[in-house]
mmCIF file of N, CA and C in Angstrom:
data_model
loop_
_atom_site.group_PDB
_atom_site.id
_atom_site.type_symbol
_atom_site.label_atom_id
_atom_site.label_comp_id
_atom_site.label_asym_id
_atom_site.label_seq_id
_atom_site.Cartn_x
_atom_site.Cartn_y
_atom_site.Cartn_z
ATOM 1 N N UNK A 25 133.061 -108.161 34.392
ATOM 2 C CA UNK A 25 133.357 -109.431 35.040
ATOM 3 C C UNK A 25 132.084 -110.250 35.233
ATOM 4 N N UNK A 26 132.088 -111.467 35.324
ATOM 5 C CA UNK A 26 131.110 -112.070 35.440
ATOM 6 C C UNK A 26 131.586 -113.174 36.360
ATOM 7 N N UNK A 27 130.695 -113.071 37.920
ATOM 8 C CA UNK A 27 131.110 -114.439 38.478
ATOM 9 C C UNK A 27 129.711 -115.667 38.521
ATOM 10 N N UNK A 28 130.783 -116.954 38.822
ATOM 11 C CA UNK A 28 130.169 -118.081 38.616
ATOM 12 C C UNK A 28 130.317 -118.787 39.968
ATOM 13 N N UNK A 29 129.261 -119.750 39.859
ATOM 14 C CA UNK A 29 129.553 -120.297 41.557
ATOM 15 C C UNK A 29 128.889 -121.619 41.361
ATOM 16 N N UNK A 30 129.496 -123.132 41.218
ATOM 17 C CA UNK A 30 128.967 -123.918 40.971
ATOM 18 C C UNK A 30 128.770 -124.621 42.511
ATOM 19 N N UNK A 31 127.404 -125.767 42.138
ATOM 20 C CA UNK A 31 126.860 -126.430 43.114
ATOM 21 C C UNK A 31 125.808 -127.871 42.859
ATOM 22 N N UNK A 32 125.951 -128.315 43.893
ATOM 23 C CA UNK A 32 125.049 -129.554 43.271
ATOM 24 C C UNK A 32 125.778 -130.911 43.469
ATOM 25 N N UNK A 33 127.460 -130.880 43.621
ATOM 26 C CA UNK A 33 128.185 -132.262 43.527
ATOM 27 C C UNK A 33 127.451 -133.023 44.776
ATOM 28 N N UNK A 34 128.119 -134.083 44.637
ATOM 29 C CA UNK A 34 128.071 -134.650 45.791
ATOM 30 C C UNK A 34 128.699 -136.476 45.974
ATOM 31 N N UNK A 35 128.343 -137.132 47.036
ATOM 32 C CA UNK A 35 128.858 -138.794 46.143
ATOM 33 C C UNK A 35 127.757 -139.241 45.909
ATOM 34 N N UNK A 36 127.872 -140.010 44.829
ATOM 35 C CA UNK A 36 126.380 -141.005 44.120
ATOM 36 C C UNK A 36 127.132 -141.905 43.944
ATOM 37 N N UNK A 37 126.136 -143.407 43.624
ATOM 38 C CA UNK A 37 126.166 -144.400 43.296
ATOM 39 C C UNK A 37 126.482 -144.883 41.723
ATOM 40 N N UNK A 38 127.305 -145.805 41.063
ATOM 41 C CA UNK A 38 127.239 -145.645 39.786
ATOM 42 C C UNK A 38 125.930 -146.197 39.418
ATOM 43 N N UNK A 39 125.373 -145.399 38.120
ATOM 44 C CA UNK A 39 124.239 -145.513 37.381
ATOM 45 C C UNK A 39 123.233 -144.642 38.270
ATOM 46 N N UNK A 40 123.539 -143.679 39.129
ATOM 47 C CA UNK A 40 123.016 -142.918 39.739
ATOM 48 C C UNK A 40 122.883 -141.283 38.998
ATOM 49 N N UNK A 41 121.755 -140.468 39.568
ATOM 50 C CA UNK A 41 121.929 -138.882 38.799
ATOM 51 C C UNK A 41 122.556 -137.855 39.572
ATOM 52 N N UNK A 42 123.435 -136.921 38.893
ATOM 53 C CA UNK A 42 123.374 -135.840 39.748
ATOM 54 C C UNK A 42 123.179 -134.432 38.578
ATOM 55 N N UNK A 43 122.812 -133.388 39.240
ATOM 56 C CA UNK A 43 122.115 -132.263 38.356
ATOM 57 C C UNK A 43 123.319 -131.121 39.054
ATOM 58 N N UNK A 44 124.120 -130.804 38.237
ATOM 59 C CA UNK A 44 124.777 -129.166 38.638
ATOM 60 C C UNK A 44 124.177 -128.207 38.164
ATOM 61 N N UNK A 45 124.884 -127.076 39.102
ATOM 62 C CA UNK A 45 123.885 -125.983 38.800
ATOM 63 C C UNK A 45 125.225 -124.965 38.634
ATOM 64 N N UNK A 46 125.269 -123.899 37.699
ATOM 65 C CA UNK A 46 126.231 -122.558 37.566
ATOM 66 C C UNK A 46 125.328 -121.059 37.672
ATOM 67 N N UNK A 47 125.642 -120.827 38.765
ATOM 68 C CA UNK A 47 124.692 -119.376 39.144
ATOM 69 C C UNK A 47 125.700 -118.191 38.429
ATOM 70 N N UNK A 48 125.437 -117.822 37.581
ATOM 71 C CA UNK A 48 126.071 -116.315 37.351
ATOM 72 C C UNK A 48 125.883 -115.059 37.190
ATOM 73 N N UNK A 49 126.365 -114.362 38.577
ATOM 74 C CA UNK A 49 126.259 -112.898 38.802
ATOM 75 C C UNK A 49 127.017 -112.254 37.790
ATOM 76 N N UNK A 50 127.216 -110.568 38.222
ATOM 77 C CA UNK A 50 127.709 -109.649 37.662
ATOM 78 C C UNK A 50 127.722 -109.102 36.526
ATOM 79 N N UNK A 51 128.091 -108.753 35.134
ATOM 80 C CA UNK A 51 128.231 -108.847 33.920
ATOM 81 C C UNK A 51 127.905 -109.986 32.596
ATOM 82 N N UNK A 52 126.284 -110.099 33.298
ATOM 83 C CA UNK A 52 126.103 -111.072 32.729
ATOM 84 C C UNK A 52 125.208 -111.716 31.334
ATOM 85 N N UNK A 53 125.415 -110.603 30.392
ATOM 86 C CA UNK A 53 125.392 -110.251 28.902
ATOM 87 C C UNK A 53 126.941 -110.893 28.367
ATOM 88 N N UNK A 54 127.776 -110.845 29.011
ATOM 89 C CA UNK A 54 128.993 -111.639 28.687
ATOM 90 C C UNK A 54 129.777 -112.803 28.418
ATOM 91 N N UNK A 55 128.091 -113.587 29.198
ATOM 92 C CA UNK A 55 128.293 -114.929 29.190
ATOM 93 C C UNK A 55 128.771 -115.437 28.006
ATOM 94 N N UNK A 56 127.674 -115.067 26.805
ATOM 95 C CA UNK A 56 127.653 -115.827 25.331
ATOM 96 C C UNK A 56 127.755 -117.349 25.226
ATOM 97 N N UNK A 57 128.710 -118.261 25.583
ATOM 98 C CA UNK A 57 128.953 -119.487 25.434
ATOM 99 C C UNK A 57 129.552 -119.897 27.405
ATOM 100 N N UNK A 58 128.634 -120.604 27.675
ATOM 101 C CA UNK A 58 128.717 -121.507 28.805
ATOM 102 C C UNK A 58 129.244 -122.786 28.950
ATOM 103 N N UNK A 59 130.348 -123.303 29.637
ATOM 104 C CA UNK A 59 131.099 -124.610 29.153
ATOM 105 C C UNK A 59 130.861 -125.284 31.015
ATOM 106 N N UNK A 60 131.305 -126.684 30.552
ATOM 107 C CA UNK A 60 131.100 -127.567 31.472
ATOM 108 C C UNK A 60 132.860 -128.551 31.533
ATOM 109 N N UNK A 61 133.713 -128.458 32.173
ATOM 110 C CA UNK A 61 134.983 -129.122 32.332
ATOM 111 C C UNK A 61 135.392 -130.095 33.495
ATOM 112 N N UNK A 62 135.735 -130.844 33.457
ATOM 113 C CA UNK A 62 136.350 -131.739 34.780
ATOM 114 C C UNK A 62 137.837 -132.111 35.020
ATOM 115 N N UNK A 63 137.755 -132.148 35.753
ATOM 116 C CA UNK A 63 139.540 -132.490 35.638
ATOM 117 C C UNK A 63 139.283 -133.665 37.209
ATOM 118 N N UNK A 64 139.947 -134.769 36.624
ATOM 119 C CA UNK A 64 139.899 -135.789 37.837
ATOM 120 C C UNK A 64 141.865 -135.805 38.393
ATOM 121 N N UNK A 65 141.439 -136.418 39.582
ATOM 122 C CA UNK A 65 143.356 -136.115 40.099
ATOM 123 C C UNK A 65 144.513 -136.575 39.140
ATOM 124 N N UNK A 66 145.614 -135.633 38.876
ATOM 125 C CA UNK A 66 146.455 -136.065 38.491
ATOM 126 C C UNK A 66 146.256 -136.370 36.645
ATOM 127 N N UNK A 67 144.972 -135.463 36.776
ATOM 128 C CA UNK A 67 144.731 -135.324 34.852
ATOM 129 C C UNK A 67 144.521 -134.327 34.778
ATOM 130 N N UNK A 68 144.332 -134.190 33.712
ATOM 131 C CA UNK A 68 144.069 -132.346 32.910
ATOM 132 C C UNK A 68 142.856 -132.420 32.790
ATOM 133 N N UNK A 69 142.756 -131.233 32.597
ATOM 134 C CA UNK A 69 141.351 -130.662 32.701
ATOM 135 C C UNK A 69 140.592 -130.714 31.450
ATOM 136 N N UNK A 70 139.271 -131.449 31.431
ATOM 137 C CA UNK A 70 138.772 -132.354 30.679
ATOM 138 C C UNK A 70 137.569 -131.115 29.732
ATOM 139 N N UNK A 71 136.934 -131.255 28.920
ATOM 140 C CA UNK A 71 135.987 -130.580 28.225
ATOM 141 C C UNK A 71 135.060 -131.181 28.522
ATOM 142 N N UNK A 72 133.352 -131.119 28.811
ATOM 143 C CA UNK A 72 131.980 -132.071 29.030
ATOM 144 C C UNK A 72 131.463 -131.405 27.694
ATOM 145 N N UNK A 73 131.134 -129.893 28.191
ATOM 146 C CA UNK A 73 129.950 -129.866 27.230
ATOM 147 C C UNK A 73 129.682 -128.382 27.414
ATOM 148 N N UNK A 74 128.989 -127.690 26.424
ATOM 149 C CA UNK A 74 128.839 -126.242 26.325
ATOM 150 C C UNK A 74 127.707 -126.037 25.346
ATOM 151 N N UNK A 75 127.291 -124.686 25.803
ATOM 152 C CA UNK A 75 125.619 -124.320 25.156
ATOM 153 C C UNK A 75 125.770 -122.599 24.777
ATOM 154 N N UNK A 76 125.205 -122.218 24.009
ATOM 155 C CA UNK A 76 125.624 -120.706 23.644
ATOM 156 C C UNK A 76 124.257 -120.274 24.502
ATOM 157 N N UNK A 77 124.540 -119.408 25.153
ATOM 158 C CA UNK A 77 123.721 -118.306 26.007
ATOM 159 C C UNK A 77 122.549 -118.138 25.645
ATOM 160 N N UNK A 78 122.325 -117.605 24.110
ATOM 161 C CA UNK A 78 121.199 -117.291 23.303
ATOM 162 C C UNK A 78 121.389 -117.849 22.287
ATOM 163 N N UNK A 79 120.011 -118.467 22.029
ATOM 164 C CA UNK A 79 119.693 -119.656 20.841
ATOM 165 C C UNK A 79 120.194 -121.442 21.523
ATOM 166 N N UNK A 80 121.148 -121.170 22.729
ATOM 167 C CA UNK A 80 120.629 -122.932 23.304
ATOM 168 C C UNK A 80 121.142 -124.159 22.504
ATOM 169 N N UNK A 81 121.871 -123.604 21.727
ATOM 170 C CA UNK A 81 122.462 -124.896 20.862
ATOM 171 C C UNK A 81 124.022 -125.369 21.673
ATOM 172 N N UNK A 82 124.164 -126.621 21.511
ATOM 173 C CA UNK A 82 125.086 -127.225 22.269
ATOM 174 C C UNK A 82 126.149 -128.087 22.236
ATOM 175 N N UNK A 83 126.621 -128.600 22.218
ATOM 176 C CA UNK A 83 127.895 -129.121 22.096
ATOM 177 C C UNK A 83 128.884 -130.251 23.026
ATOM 178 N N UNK A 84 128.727 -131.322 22.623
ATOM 179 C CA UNK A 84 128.806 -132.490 24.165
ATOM 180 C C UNK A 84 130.361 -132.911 23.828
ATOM 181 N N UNK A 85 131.502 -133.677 24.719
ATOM 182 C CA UNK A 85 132.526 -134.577 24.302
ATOM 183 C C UNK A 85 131.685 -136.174 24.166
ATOM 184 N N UNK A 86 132.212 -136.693 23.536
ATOM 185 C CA UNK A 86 132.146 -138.136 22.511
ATOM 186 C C UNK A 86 131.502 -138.710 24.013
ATOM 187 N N UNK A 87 132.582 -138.630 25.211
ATOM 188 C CA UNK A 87 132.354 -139.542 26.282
ATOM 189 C C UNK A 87 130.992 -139.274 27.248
ATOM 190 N N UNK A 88 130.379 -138.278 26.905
ATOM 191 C CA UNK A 88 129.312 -138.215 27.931
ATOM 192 C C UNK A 88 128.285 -137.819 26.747
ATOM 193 N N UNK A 89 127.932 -137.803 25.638
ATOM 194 C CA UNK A 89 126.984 -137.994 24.710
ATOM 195 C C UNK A 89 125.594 -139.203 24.812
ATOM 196 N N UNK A 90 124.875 -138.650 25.372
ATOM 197 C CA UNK A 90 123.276 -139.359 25.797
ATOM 198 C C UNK A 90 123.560 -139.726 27.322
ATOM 199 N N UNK A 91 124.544 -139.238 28.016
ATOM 200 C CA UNK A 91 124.453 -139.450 29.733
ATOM 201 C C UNK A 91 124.298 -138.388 30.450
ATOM 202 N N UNK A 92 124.986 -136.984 30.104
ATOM 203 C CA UNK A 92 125.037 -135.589 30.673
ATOM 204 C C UNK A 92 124.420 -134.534 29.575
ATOM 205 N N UNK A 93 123.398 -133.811 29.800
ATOM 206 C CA UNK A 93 122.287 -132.630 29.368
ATOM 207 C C UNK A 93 122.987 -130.825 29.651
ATOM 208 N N UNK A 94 123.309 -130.555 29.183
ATOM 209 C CA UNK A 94 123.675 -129.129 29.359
ATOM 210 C C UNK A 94 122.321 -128.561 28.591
ATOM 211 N N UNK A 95 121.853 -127.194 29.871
ATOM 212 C CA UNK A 95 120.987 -126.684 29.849
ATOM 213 C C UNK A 95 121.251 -125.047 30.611
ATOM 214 N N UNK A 96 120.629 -124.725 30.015
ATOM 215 C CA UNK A 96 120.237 -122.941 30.849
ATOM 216 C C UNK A 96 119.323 -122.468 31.259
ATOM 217 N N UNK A 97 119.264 -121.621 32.513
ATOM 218 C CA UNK A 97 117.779 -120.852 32.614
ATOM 219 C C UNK A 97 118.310 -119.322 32.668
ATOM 220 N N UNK A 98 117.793 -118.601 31.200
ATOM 221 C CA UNK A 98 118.073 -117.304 30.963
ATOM 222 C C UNK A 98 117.635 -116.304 32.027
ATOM 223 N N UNK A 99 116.584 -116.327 32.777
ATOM 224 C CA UNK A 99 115.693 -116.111 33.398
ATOM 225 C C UNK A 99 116.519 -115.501 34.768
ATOM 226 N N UNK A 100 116.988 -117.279 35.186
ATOM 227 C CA UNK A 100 117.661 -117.266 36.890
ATOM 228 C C UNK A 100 119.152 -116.777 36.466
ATOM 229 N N UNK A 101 120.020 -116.705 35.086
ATOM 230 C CA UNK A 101 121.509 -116.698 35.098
ATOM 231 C C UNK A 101 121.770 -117.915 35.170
ATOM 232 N N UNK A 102 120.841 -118.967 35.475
ATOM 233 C CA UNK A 102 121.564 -120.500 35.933
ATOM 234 C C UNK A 102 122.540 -121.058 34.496
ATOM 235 N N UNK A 103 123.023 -122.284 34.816
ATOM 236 C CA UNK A 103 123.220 -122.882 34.156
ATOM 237 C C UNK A 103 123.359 -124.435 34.376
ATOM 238 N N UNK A 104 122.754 -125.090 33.953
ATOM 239 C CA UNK A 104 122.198 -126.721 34.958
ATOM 240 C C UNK A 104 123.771 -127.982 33.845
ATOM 241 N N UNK A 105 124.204 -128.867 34.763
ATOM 242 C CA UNK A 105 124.807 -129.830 33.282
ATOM 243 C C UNK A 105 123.870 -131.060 34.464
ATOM 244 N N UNK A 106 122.939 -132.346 33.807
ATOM 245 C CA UNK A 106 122.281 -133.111 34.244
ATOM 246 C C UNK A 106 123.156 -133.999 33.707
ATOM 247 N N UNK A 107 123.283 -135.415 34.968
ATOM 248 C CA UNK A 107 124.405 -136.003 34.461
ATOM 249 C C UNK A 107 123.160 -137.220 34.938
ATOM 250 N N UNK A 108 123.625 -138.332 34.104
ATOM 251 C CA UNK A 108 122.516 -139.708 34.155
ATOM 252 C C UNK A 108 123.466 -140.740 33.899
ATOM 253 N N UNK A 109 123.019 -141.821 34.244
ATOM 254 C CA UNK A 109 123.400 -143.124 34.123
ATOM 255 C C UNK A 109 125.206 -142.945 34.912
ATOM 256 N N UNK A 110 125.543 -142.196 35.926
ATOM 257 C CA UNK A 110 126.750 -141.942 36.053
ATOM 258 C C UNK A 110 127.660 -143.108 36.187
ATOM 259 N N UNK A 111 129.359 -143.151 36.281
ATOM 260 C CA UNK A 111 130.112 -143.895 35.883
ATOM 261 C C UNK A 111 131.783 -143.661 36.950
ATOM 262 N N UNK A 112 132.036 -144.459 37.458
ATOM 263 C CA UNK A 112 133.029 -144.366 38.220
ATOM 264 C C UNK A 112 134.106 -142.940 37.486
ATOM 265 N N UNK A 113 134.237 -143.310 36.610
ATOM 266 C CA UNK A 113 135.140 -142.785 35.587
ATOM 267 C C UNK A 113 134.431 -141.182 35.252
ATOM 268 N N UNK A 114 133.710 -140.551 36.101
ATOM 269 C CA UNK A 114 132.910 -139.209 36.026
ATOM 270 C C UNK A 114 133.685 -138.712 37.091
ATOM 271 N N UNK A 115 134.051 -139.233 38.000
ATOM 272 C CA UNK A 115 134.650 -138.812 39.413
ATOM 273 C C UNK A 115 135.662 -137.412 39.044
ATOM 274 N N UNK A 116 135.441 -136.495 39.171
ATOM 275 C CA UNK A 116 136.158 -135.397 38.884
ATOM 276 C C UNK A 116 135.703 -134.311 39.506
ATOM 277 N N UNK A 117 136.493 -133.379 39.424
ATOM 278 C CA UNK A 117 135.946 -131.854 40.174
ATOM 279 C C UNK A 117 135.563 -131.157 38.384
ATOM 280 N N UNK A 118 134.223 -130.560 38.887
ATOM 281 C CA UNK A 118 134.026 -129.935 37.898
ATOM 282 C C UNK A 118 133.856 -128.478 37.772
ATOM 283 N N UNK A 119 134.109 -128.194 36.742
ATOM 284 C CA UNK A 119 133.882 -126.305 36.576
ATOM 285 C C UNK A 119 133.068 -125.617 35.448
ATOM 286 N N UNK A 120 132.679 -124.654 36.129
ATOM 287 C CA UNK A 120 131.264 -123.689 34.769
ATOM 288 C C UNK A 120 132.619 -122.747 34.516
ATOM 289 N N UNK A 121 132.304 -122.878 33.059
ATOM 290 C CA UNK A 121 133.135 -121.192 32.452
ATOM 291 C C UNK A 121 132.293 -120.579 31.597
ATOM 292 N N UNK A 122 132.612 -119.264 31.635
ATOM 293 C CA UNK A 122 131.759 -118.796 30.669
ATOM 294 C C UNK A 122 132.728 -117.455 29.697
ATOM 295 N N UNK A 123 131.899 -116.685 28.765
ATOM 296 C CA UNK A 123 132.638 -115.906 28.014
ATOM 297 C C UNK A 123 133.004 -116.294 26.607
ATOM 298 N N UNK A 124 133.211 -117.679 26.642
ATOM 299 C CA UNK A 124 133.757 -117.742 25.125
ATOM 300 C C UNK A 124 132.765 -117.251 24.107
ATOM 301 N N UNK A 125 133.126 -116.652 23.302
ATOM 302 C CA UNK A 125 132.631 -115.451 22.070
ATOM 303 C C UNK A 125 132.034 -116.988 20.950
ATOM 304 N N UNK A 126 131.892 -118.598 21.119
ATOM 305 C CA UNK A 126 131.369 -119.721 20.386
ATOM 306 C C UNK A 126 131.596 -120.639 21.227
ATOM 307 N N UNK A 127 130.790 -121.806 20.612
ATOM 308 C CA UNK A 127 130.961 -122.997 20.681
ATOM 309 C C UNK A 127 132.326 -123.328 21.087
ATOM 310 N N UNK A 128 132.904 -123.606 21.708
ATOM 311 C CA UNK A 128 134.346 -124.562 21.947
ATOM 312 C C UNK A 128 134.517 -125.460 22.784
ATOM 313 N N UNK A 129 135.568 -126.294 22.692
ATOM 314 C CA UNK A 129 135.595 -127.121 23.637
ATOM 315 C C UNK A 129 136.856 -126.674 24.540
ATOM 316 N N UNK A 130 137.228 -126.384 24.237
ATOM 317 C CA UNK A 130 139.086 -125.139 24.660
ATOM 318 C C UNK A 130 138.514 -124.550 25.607
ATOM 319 N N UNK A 131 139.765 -124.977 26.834
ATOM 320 C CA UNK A 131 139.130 -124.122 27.781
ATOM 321 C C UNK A 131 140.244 -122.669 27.662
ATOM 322 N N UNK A 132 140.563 -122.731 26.876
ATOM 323 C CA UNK A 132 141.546 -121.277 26.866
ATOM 324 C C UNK A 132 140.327 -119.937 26.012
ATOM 325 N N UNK A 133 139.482 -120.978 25.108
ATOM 326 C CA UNK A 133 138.595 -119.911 24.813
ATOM 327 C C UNK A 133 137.533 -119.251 26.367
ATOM 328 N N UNK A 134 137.556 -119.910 26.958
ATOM 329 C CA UNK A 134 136.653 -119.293 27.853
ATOM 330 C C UNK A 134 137.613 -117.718 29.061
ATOM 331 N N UNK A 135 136.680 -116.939 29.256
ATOM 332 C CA UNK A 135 137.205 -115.905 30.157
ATOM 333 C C UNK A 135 136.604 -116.244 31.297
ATOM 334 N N UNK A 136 135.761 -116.611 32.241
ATOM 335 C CA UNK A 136 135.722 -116.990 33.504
ATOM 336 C C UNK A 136 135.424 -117.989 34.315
ATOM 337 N N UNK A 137 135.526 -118.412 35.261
ATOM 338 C CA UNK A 137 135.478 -119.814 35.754
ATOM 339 C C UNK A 137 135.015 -119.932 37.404
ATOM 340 N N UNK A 138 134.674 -120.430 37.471
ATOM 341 C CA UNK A 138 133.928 -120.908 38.685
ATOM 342 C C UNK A 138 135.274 -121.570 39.561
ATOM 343 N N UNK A 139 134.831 -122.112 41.040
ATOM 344 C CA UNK A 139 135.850 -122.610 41.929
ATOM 345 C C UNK A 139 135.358 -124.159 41.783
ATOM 346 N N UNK A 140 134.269 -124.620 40.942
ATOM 347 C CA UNK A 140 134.310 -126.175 40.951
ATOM 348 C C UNK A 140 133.427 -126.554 42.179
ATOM 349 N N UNK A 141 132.759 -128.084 41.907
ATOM 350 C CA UNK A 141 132.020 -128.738 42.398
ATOM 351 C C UNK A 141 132.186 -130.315 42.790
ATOM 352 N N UNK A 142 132.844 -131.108 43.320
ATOM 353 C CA UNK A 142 133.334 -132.142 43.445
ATOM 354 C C UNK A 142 132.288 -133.275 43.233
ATOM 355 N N UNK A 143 132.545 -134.139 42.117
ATOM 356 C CA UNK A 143 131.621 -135.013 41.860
ATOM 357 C C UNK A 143 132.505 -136.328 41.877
ATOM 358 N N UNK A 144 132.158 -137.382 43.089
ATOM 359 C CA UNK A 144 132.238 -139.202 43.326
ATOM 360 C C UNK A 144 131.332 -139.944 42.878
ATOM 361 N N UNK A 145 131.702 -140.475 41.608
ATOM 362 C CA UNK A 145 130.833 -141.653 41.881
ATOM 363 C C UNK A 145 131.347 -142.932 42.047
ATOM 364 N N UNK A 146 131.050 -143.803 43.165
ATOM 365 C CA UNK A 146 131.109 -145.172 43.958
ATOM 366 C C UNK A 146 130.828 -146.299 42.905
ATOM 367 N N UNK A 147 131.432 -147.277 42.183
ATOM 368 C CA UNK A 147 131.103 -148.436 42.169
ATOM 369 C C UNK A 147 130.249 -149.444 42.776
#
């Protein structure tokens, strides 16, 4: 098992930054592929962005391409998504998963998930 525990939301301003963070304990050779998802009220749960564990290569959706950074620190277990220039339309609760065996944007490929981090951003 591998748990995750995200942190970092908070409310910002639009065109403002915020930096999440995914701490993951337990079984954590399992990670392999680390994903980034949001789901805002009354929508489904969205894909951001994902990075493979080892080797760091990554994988963004169309809509946050040159605004949000997915990153890792092998080191701490962390896992950081840096979000820039933010946008009303970011307003979502977000979640770290981890496990998927690649690259995906599917959150059905992933095996574990965090309880989410609530991110506002204000107009």
């Amino acid at each position: 098992q591998v748990q995750l525990v995200e942190s970092g939301g908070g409310l910002v301003q639009a065109g403002g930054s915020l930096r999440l963070s995914c701490a993951a304990s337990g079984r954590t050779f399992s990670i392999y592929t680390m994903g980034w998802f949001r789901q805002a009220p009354e929508k489904e749960r969205m894909f951001v962005a994902a990075i493979r564990w080892n080797g760091g290569s990554s994988y963004y959706a169309d809509s946050v391409k040159g605004r949000l950074t997915i990153s890792r620190d092998i080191a701490k277990n962390t896992g950081y998504l840096q979000m820039d220039s933010l946008k009303p339309e970011d307003t979502a609760l977000y979640y770290c998963a981890a496990g998927a065996p690649a690259l995906t944007s599917s959150a059905r490929g992933y095996e574990y998930w965090g309880q989410g981090t609530q991110v506002t951003v204000s107009s």
